[in-house]
mmCIF file of C-alpha atoms and ligand atoms in Angstrom:
data_model
loop_
_atom_site.group_PDB
_atom_site.id
_atom_site.type_symbol
_atom_site.label_atom_id
_atom_site.label_comp_id
_atom_site.label_asym_id
_atom_site.label_seq_id
_atom_site.Cartn_x
_atom_site.Cartn_y
_atom_site.Cartn_z
ATOM 1 C CA UNK A 1 13.240 -15.035 -5.828
ATOM 2 C CA UNK A 2 11.949 -13.772 -2.487
ATOM 3 C CA UNK A 3 9.258 -11.144 -2.632
ATOM 4 C CA UNK A 4 7.184 -8.976 -0.338
ATOM 5 C CA UNK A 5 3.704 -7.955 -1.479
ATOM 6 C CA UNK A 6 3.507 -4.572 0.231
ATOM 7 C CA UNK A 7 -0.165 -3.924 -0.568
ATOM 8 C CA UNK A 8 -3.036 -6.438 -0.544
ATOM 9 C CA UNK A 9 -6.647 -6.655 0.568
ATOM 10 C CA UNK A 10 -6.530 -10.363 1.302
ATOM 11 C CA UNK A 11 -9.296 -10.015 3.880
ATOM 12 C CA UNK A 12 -11.807 -9.109 1.136
ATOM 13 C CA UNK A 13 -14.603 -11.630 0.469
ATOM 14 C CA UNK A 14 -13.204 -12.257 -3.037
ATOM 15 C CA UNK A 15 -10.683 -14.553 -1.303
ATOM 16 C CA UNK A 16 -13.024 -16.351 1.088
ATOM 17 C CA UNK A 17 -13.326 -19.467 -1.064
ATOM 18 C CA UNK A 18 -9.610 -20.190 -1.572
ATOM 19 C CA UNK A 19 -7.484 -17.884 0.614
ATOM 20 C CA UNK A 20 -5.323 -20.659 2.108
ATOM 21 C CA UNK A 21 -4.635 -22.306 -1.263
ATOM 22 C CA UNK A 22 -3.820 -18.944 -2.855
ATOM 23 C CA UNK A 23 -1.396 -18.111 -0.046
ATOM 24 C CA UNK A 24 0.273 -21.521 -0.411
ATOM 25 C CA UNK A 25 0.688 -20.988 -4.166
ATOM 26 C CA UNK A 26 2.094 -17.483 -3.557
ATOM 27 C CA UNK A 27 4.612 -18.786 -1.020
ATOM 28 C CA UNK A 28 5.687 -21.557 -3.385
ATOM 29 C CA UNK A 29 6.503 -18.807 -5.917
ATOM 30 C CA UNK A 30 8.569 -16.850 -3.378
ATOM 31 C CA UNK A 31 6.035 -14.302 -2.103
ATOM 32 C CA UNK A 32 6.924 -14.734 1.543
ATOM 33 C CA UNK A 33 5.498 -11.734 3.338
ATOM 34 C CA UNK A 34 2.329 -9.803 2.605
ATOM 35 C CA UNK A 35 0.829 -6.630 4.019
ATOM 36 C CA UNK A 36 -2.958 -6.523 4.431
ATOM 37 C CA UNK A 37 -4.407 -3.022 4.668
ATOM 38 C CA UNK A 38 -7.510 -1.944 6.513
ATOM 39 C CA UNK A 39 -9.834 0.430 4.692
ATOM 40 C CA UNK A 40 -12.682 1.099 7.114
ATOM 41 C CA UNK A 41 -13.483 0.426 10.751
ATOM 42 C CA UNK A 42 -15.694 -2.553 9.881
ATOM 43 C CA UNK A 43 -12.837 -4.629 8.412
ATOM 44 C CA UNK A 44 -10.171 -4.114 11.070
ATOM 45 C CA UNK A 45 -11.131 -7.021 13.327
ATOM 46 C CA UNK A 46 -11.521 -9.453 10.419
ATOM 47 C CA UNK A 47 -8.154 -8.336 9.083
ATOM 48 C CA UNK A 48 -6.448 -8.761 12.446
ATOM 49 C CA UNK A 49 -7.978 -12.230 12.875
ATOM 50 C CA UNK A 50 -6.630 -13.141 9.447
ATOM 51 C CA UNK A 51 -3.032 -12.041 10.072
ATOM 52 C CA UNK A 52 -3.037 -13.729 13.485
ATOM 53 C CA UNK A 53 -3.296 -17.077 11.733
ATOM 54 C CA UNK A 54 -0.176 -16.599 9.580
ATOM 55 C CA UNK A 55 3.176 -15.204 10.773
ATOM 56 C CA UNK A 56 4.023 -13.972 7.240
ATOM 57 C CA UNK A 57 1.045 -11.610 7.142
ATOM 58 C CA UNK A 58 1.251 -8.060 8.482
ATOM 59 C CA UNK A 59 -1.538 -5.633 9.272
ATOM 60 C CA UNK A 60 -2.011 -1.933 8.621
ATOM 61 C CA UNK A 61 -5.068 -0.093 9.888
ATOM 62 C CA UNK A 62 -6.625 2.974 8.358
ATOM 63 C CA UNK A 63 -9.626 4.854 7.011
ATOM 64 C CA UNK A 64 -9.467 4.913 3.193
ATOM 65 C CA UNK A 65 -10.621 8.117 1.431
ATOM 66 C CA UNK A 66 -12.825 6.196 -1.030
ATOM 67 C CA UNK A 67 -14.985 5.022 1.899
ATOM 68 C CA UNK A 68 -15.289 8.586 3.234
ATOM 69 C CA UNK A 69 -19.047 8.371 3.769
ATOM 70 C CA UNK A 70 -18.721 5.243 5.914
ATOM 71 C CA UNK A 71 -16.250 6.858 8.344
ATOM 72 C CA UNK A 72 -17.490 8.406 11.598
ATOM 73 C CA UNK A 73 -15.558 10.728 13.930
ATOM 74 C CA UNK A 74 -15.411 7.978 16.569
ATOM 75 C CA UNK A 75 -13.601 5.686 14.099
ATOM 76 C CA UNK A 76 -10.522 7.901 14.413
ATOM 77 C CA UNK A 77 -10.608 7.371 18.166
ATOM 78 C CA UNK A 78 -10.997 3.637 17.613
ATOM 79 C CA UNK A 79 -8.029 3.693 15.241
ATOM 80 C CA UNK A 80 -5.994 5.331 17.979
ATOM 81 C CA UNK A 81 -7.101 2.570 20.388
ATOM 82 C CA UNK A 82 -6.163 -0.209 17.937
ATOM 83 C CA UNK A 83 -2.712 1.275 17.404
ATOM 84 C CA UNK A 84 -2.204 1.741 21.111
ATOM 85 C CA UNK A 85 -3.367 -1.765 21.978
ATOM 86 C CA UNK A 86 -1.141 -3.380 19.318
ATOM 87 C CA UNK A 87 1.862 -1.053 19.697
ATOM 88 C CA UNK A 88 5.077 -3.046 19.343
ATOM 89 C CA UNK A 89 3.294 -6.164 18.022
ATOM 90 C CA UNK A 90 5.503 -7.647 15.280
ATOM 91 C CA UNK A 91 2.548 -8.021 12.907
ATOM 92 C CA UNK A 92 1.414 -4.406 13.137
ATOM 93 C CA UNK A 93 3.408 -2.691 10.387
ATOM 94 C CA UNK A 94 1.825 0.633 9.388
ATOM 95 C CA UNK A 95 -1.035 3.101 9.331
ATOM 96 C CA UNK A 96 -3.005 2.647 6.090
ATOM 97 C CA UNK A 97 -4.693 2.684 3.804
ATOM 98 C CA UNK A 98 -5.104 6.440 4.057
ATOM 99 C CA UNK A 99 -4.786 9.245 1.540
ATOM 100 C CA UNK A 100 -6.395 11.644 -0.881
ATOM 101 C CA UNK A 101 -8.566 10.778 -3.890
ATOM 102 C CA UNK A 102 -9.295 13.728 -6.191
ATOM 103 C CA UNK A 103 -10.249 11.433 -9.069
ATOM 104 C CA UNK A 104 -13.661 10.710 -7.533
ATOM 105 C CA UNK A 105 -15.184 14.162 -7.469
ATOM 106 C CA UNK A 106 -18.010 13.311 -5.091
ATOM 107 C CA UNK A 107 -15.530 12.864 -2.221
ATOM 108 C CA UNK A 108 -15.463 16.072 -0.168
ATOM 109 C CA UNK A 109 -11.890 17.372 -0.273
ATOM 110 C CA UNK A 110 -11.705 19.308 3.007
ATOM 111 C CA UNK A 111 -13.099 16.236 4.816
ATOM 112 C CA UNK A 112 -10.569 13.980 3.083
ATOM 113 C CA UNK A 113 -7.769 16.335 4.070
ATOM 114 C CA UNK A 114 -8.790 16.451 7.725
ATOM 115 C CA UNK A 115 -9.059 12.664 7.886
ATOM 116 C CA UNK A 116 -5.721 12.199 6.103
ATOM 117 C CA UNK A 117 -3.868 14.588 8.403
ATOM 118 C CA UNK A 118 -5.394 13.103 11.545
ATOM 119 C CA UNK A 119 -4.141 9.679 10.469
ATOM 120 C CA UNK A 120 -0.698 10.966 9.501
ATOM 121 C CA UNK A 121 -0.506 12.356 13.026
ATOM 122 C CA UNK A 122 -1.329 8.881 14.374
ATOM 123 C CA UNK A 123 1.492 7.432 12.247
ATOM 124 C CA UNK A 124 3.821 10.013 13.792
ATOM 125 C CA UNK A 125 2.533 9.373 17.319
ATOM 126 C CA UNK A 126 2.976 5.592 17.073
ATOM 127 C CA UNK A 127 6.166 5.838 14.976
ATOM 128 C CA UNK A 128 4.737 3.801 12.116
ATOM 129 C CA UNK A 129 5.118 4.189 8.343
ATOM 130 C CA UNK A 130 2.086 5.509 6.425
ATOM 131 C CA UNK A 131 0.666 3.639 3.405
ATOM 132 C CA UNK A 132 -0.888 6.239 1.150
ATOM 133 C CA UNK A 133 -3.432 6.153 -1.675
ATOM 134 C CA UNK A 134 -3.075 9.188 -3.985
ATOM 135 C CA UNK A 135 -5.160 9.852 -7.096
ATOM 136 C CA UNK A 136 -4.844 13.181 -8.934
ATOM 137 C CA UNK A 137 -3.647 14.760 -5.682
ATOM 138 C CA UNK A 138 0.153 14.584 -5.725
ATOM 139 C CA UNK A 139 0.809 18.312 -5.185
ATOM 140 C CA UNK A 140 -1.371 18.554 -2.095
ATOM 141 C CA UNK A 141 -0.092 15.217 -0.743
ATOM 142 C CA UNK A 142 3.528 16.324 -1.143
ATOM 143 C CA UNK A 143 2.754 19.665 0.545
ATOM 144 C CA UNK A 144 1.024 17.847 3.419
ATOM 145 C CA UNK A 145 3.947 15.443 3.911
ATOM 146 C CA UNK A 146 6.428 18.331 3.859
ATOM 147 C CA UNK A 147 4.448 20.068 6.556
ATOM 148 C CA UNK A 148 4.018 17.016 8.813
ATOM 149 C CA UNK A 149 7.410 15.337 8.221
ATOM 150 C CA UNK A 150 6.916 11.682 9.204
ATOM 151 C CA UNK A 151 10.069 10.256 10.668
ATOM 152 C CA UNK A 152 9.483 6.762 9.248
ATOM 153 C CA UNK A 153 8.091 7.802 5.863
ATOM 154 C CA UNK A 154 5.951 5.217 4.107
ATOM 155 C CA UNK A 155 4.761 4.107 0.688
ATOM 156 C CA UNK A 156 2.926 5.954 -2.080
ATOM 157 C CA UNK A 157 0.752 3.055 -3.204
ATOM 158 C CA UNK A 158 0.206 2.422 -6.943
ATOM 159 C CA UNK A 159 2.441 5.346 -7.793
ATOM 160 C CA UNK A 160 1.442 6.924 -11.117
ATOM 161 C CA UNK A 161 2.979 10.385 -10.855
ATOM 162 C CA UNK A 162 5.888 12.031 -12.646
ATOM 163 C CA UNK A 163 9.636 11.636 -12.134
ATOM 164 C CA UNK A 164 9.606 15.047 -10.412
ATOM 165 C CA UNK A 165 6.863 13.952 -8.006
ATOM 166 C CA UNK A 166 8.738 10.724 -7.357
ATOM 167 C CA UNK A 167 11.772 12.761 -6.353
ATOM 168 C CA UNK A 168 9.697 14.840 -3.914
ATOM 169 C CA UNK A 169 8.309 11.711 -2.234
ATOM 170 C CA UNK A 170 11.775 10.190 -1.943
ATOM 171 C CA UNK A 171 12.977 13.357 -0.218
ATOM 172 C CA UNK A 172 10.230 12.866 2.361
ATOM 173 C CA UNK A 173 11.459 9.337 3.062
ATOM 174 C CA UNK A 174 8.776 7.587 1.016
ATOM 175 C CA UNK A 175 9.014 4.589 -1.291
ATOM 176 C CA UNK A 176 6.924 4.176 -4.435
ATOM 177 C CA UNK A 177 4.604 1.166 -4.665
ATOM 178 C CA UNK A 178 4.534 -0.393 -8.147
ATOM 179 C CA UNK A 179 2.227 -3.178 -9.285
ATOM 180 C CA UNK A 180 -0.062 -4.096 -12.153
ATOM 181 C CA UNK A 181 -0.672 -0.629 -13.638
ATOM 182 C CA UNK A 182 2.694 -0.162 -15.415
ATOM 183 C CA UNK A 183 2.505 -3.689 -16.910
ATOM 184 C CA UNK A 184 -0.151 -2.446 -19.338
ATOM 185 C CA UNK A 185 1.246 -1.330 -22.729
ATOM 186 C CA UNK A 186 -1.311 1.510 -22.825
ATOM 187 C CA UNK A 187 0.212 3.078 -19.677
ATOM 188 C CA UNK A 188 2.907 4.747 -21.781
ATOM 189 C CA UNK A 189 3.659 7.737 -19.558
ATOM 190 C CA UNK A 190 3.796 5.650 -16.389
ATOM 191 C CA UNK A 191 6.056 3.082 -18.077
ATOM 192 C CA UNK A 192 8.445 5.865 -19.028
ATOM 193 C CA UNK A 193 8.450 7.174 -15.467
ATOM 194 C CA UNK A 194 9.148 3.700 -14.063
ATOM 195 C CA UNK A 195 12.118 3.394 -16.414
ATOM 196 C CA UNK A 196 13.660 6.419 -14.651
ATOM 197 C CA UNK A 197 13.149 5.333 -11.046
ATOM 198 C CA UNK A 198 16.170 4.291 -9.002
ATOM 199 C CA UNK A 199 16.094 0.782 -7.486
ATOM 200 C CA UNK A 200 16.121 2.182 -3.939
ATOM 201 C CA UNK A 201 12.801 3.963 -4.643
ATOM 202 C CA UNK A 202 10.693 0.921 -5.447
ATOM 203 C CA UNK A 203 8.588 -1.539 -3.488
ATOM 204 C CA UNK A 204 6.443 -4.144 -5.248
ATOM 205 C CA UNK A 205 2.754 -4.692 -4.589
ATOM 206 C CA UNK A 206 -0.330 -6.216 -6.200
ATOM 207 C CA UNK A 207 -3.286 -4.415 -4.553
ATOM 208 C CA UNK A 208 -5.049 -7.779 -4.890
ATOM 209 C CA UNK A 209 -7.947 -8.254 -5.646
ATOM 210 C CA UNK A 210 -7.728 -4.975 -7.620
ATOM 211 C CA UNK A 211 -5.402 -3.706 -10.397
ATOM 212 C CA UNK A 212 -4.854 -6.948 -12.305
ATOM 213 C CA UNK A 213 -1.651 -6.962 -14.363
ATOM 214 C CA UNK A 214 -1.684 -7.144 -18.167
ATOM 215 C CA UNK A 215 -0.722 -10.842 -18.127
ATOM 216 C CA UNK A 216 -3.851 -11.747 -16.139
ATOM 217 C CA UNK A 217 -6.438 -9.275 -17.449
ATOM 218 C CA UNK A 218 -10.055 -8.968 -16.374
ATOM 219 C CA UNK A 219 -9.809 -11.155 -13.323
ATOM 220 C CA UNK A 220 -9.158 -11.112 -9.621
ATOM 221 C CA UNK A 221 -5.618 -9.953 -8.940
ATOM 222 C CA UNK A 222 -3.538 -12.163 -6.659
ATOM 223 C CA UNK A 223 -0.176 -12.068 -4.841
ATOM 224 C CA UNK A 224 0.814 -15.131 -6.870
ATOM 225 C CA UNK A 225 1.167 -12.817 -9.901
ATOM 226 C CA UNK A 226 3.831 -10.697 -8.160
ATOM 227 C CA UNK A 227 6.795 -12.602 -9.682
ATOM 228 C CA UNK A 228 5.467 -11.904 -13.191
ATOM 229 C CA UNK A 229 4.863 -8.242 -12.313
ATOM 230 C CA UNK A 230 8.424 -8.083 -10.988
ATOM 231 C CA UNK A 231 9.797 -9.549 -14.226
ATOM 232 C CA UNK A 232 7.912 -7.048 -16.388
ATOM 233 C CA UNK A 233 8.907 -4.037 -14.242
ATOM 234 C CA UNK A 234 12.536 -5.197 -14.200
ATOM 235 C CA UNK A 235 12.430 -5.244 -18.002
ATOM 236 C CA UNK A 236 11.095 -1.656 -17.971
ATOM 237 C CA UNK A 237 13.789 -0.558 -15.523
ATOM 238 C CA UNK A 238 16.475 -2.367 -17.489
ATOM 239 C CA UNK A 239 17.654 -4.441 -14.514
ATOM 240 C CA UNK A 240 17.580 -8.159 -13.780
ATOM 241 C CA UNK A 241 14.417 -9.664 -12.299
ATOM 242 C CA UNK A 242 16.364 -10.974 -9.301
ATOM 243 C CA UNK A 243 17.957 -7.587 -8.826
ATOM 244 C CA UNK A 244 14.589 -5.825 -8.669
ATOM 245 C CA UNK A 245 13.162 -8.553 -6.420
ATOM 246 C CA UNK A 246 16.076 -8.219 -4.007
ATOM 247 C CA UNK A 247 16.033 -4.409 -4.011
ATOM 248 C CA UNK A 248 12.278 -4.112 -3.487
ATOM 249 C CA UNK A 249 12.288 -6.687 -0.690
ATOM 250 C CA UNK A 250 15.207 -4.920 0.962
ATOM 251 C CA UNK A 251 13.434 -1.540 0.632
ATOM 252 C CA UNK A 252 10.209 -2.883 2.114
ATOM 253 C CA UNK A 253 11.930 -4.746 4.953
ATOM 254 C CA UNK A 254 13.912 -1.648 5.840
ATOM 255 C CA UNK A 255 10.796 0.541 5.815
ATOM 256 C CA UNK A 256 8.807 -1.861 7.993
ATOM 257 C CA UNK A 257 11.755 -2.605 10.263
ATOM 258 C CA UNK A 258 11.822 -6.321 9.430
ATOM 259 C CA UNK A 259 14.897 -8.427 9.703
ATOM 260 C CA UNK A 260 16.141 -9.793 6.385
ATOM 261 C CA UNK A 261 17.394 -13.321 6.747
HETATM 262 ZN ZN1 LIG B 1 -5.456 -0.692 -1.496
#
């Protein structure tokens, strides 16, 4: 089984003590390539330093809506500079993590929207996919994507919407990121939705260190759990584990423009 973890925060301090060992264990289990997403200006350099040391790691840079109060107007200009400086670098793979979070009510929505759109425009300018965080904001996200029409699409990370919403994202050229959330028996509605998704819609992810799967509850999530997540989601989708692994890796490689060998 060869897997791509399309969403991690491997640069976070939770991994400082054992990052190399964890990566070695993940690779031994078939998790070959991993995307590490930037969330605020302060972690971009650390993230880039990290991926530079490992050819199977890929970087995305962005300003995450949950850290809205940490972002400054000049950080958007810096993001533009990073993307310009690294344009064409094989380990730069996307703009992200960006998006809209309507679950946390203290986050100012007009400010989130402006920041989101500015970063979608950067994705368009640099012809990169966009990796998007969406909580309780599918309608407005879909409307925004319809208006801006990104040529390379992207991924709706930790997708938890409806089958209808899934269809709208697919029409805009987006894939749906699935990880630990639908492995939980309590997530009944999401599990039903996942059962209806076509194989070409799905990319696998962990969101490590967050969103631990049901088989490793209450602990740090890790890319090494991706094979088990894949097995459980394949069961939900009524396909073989290898079939889902192959399809999701193919979908991710195609989106990021990576050669599949
Ligand atoms: Zn994330």
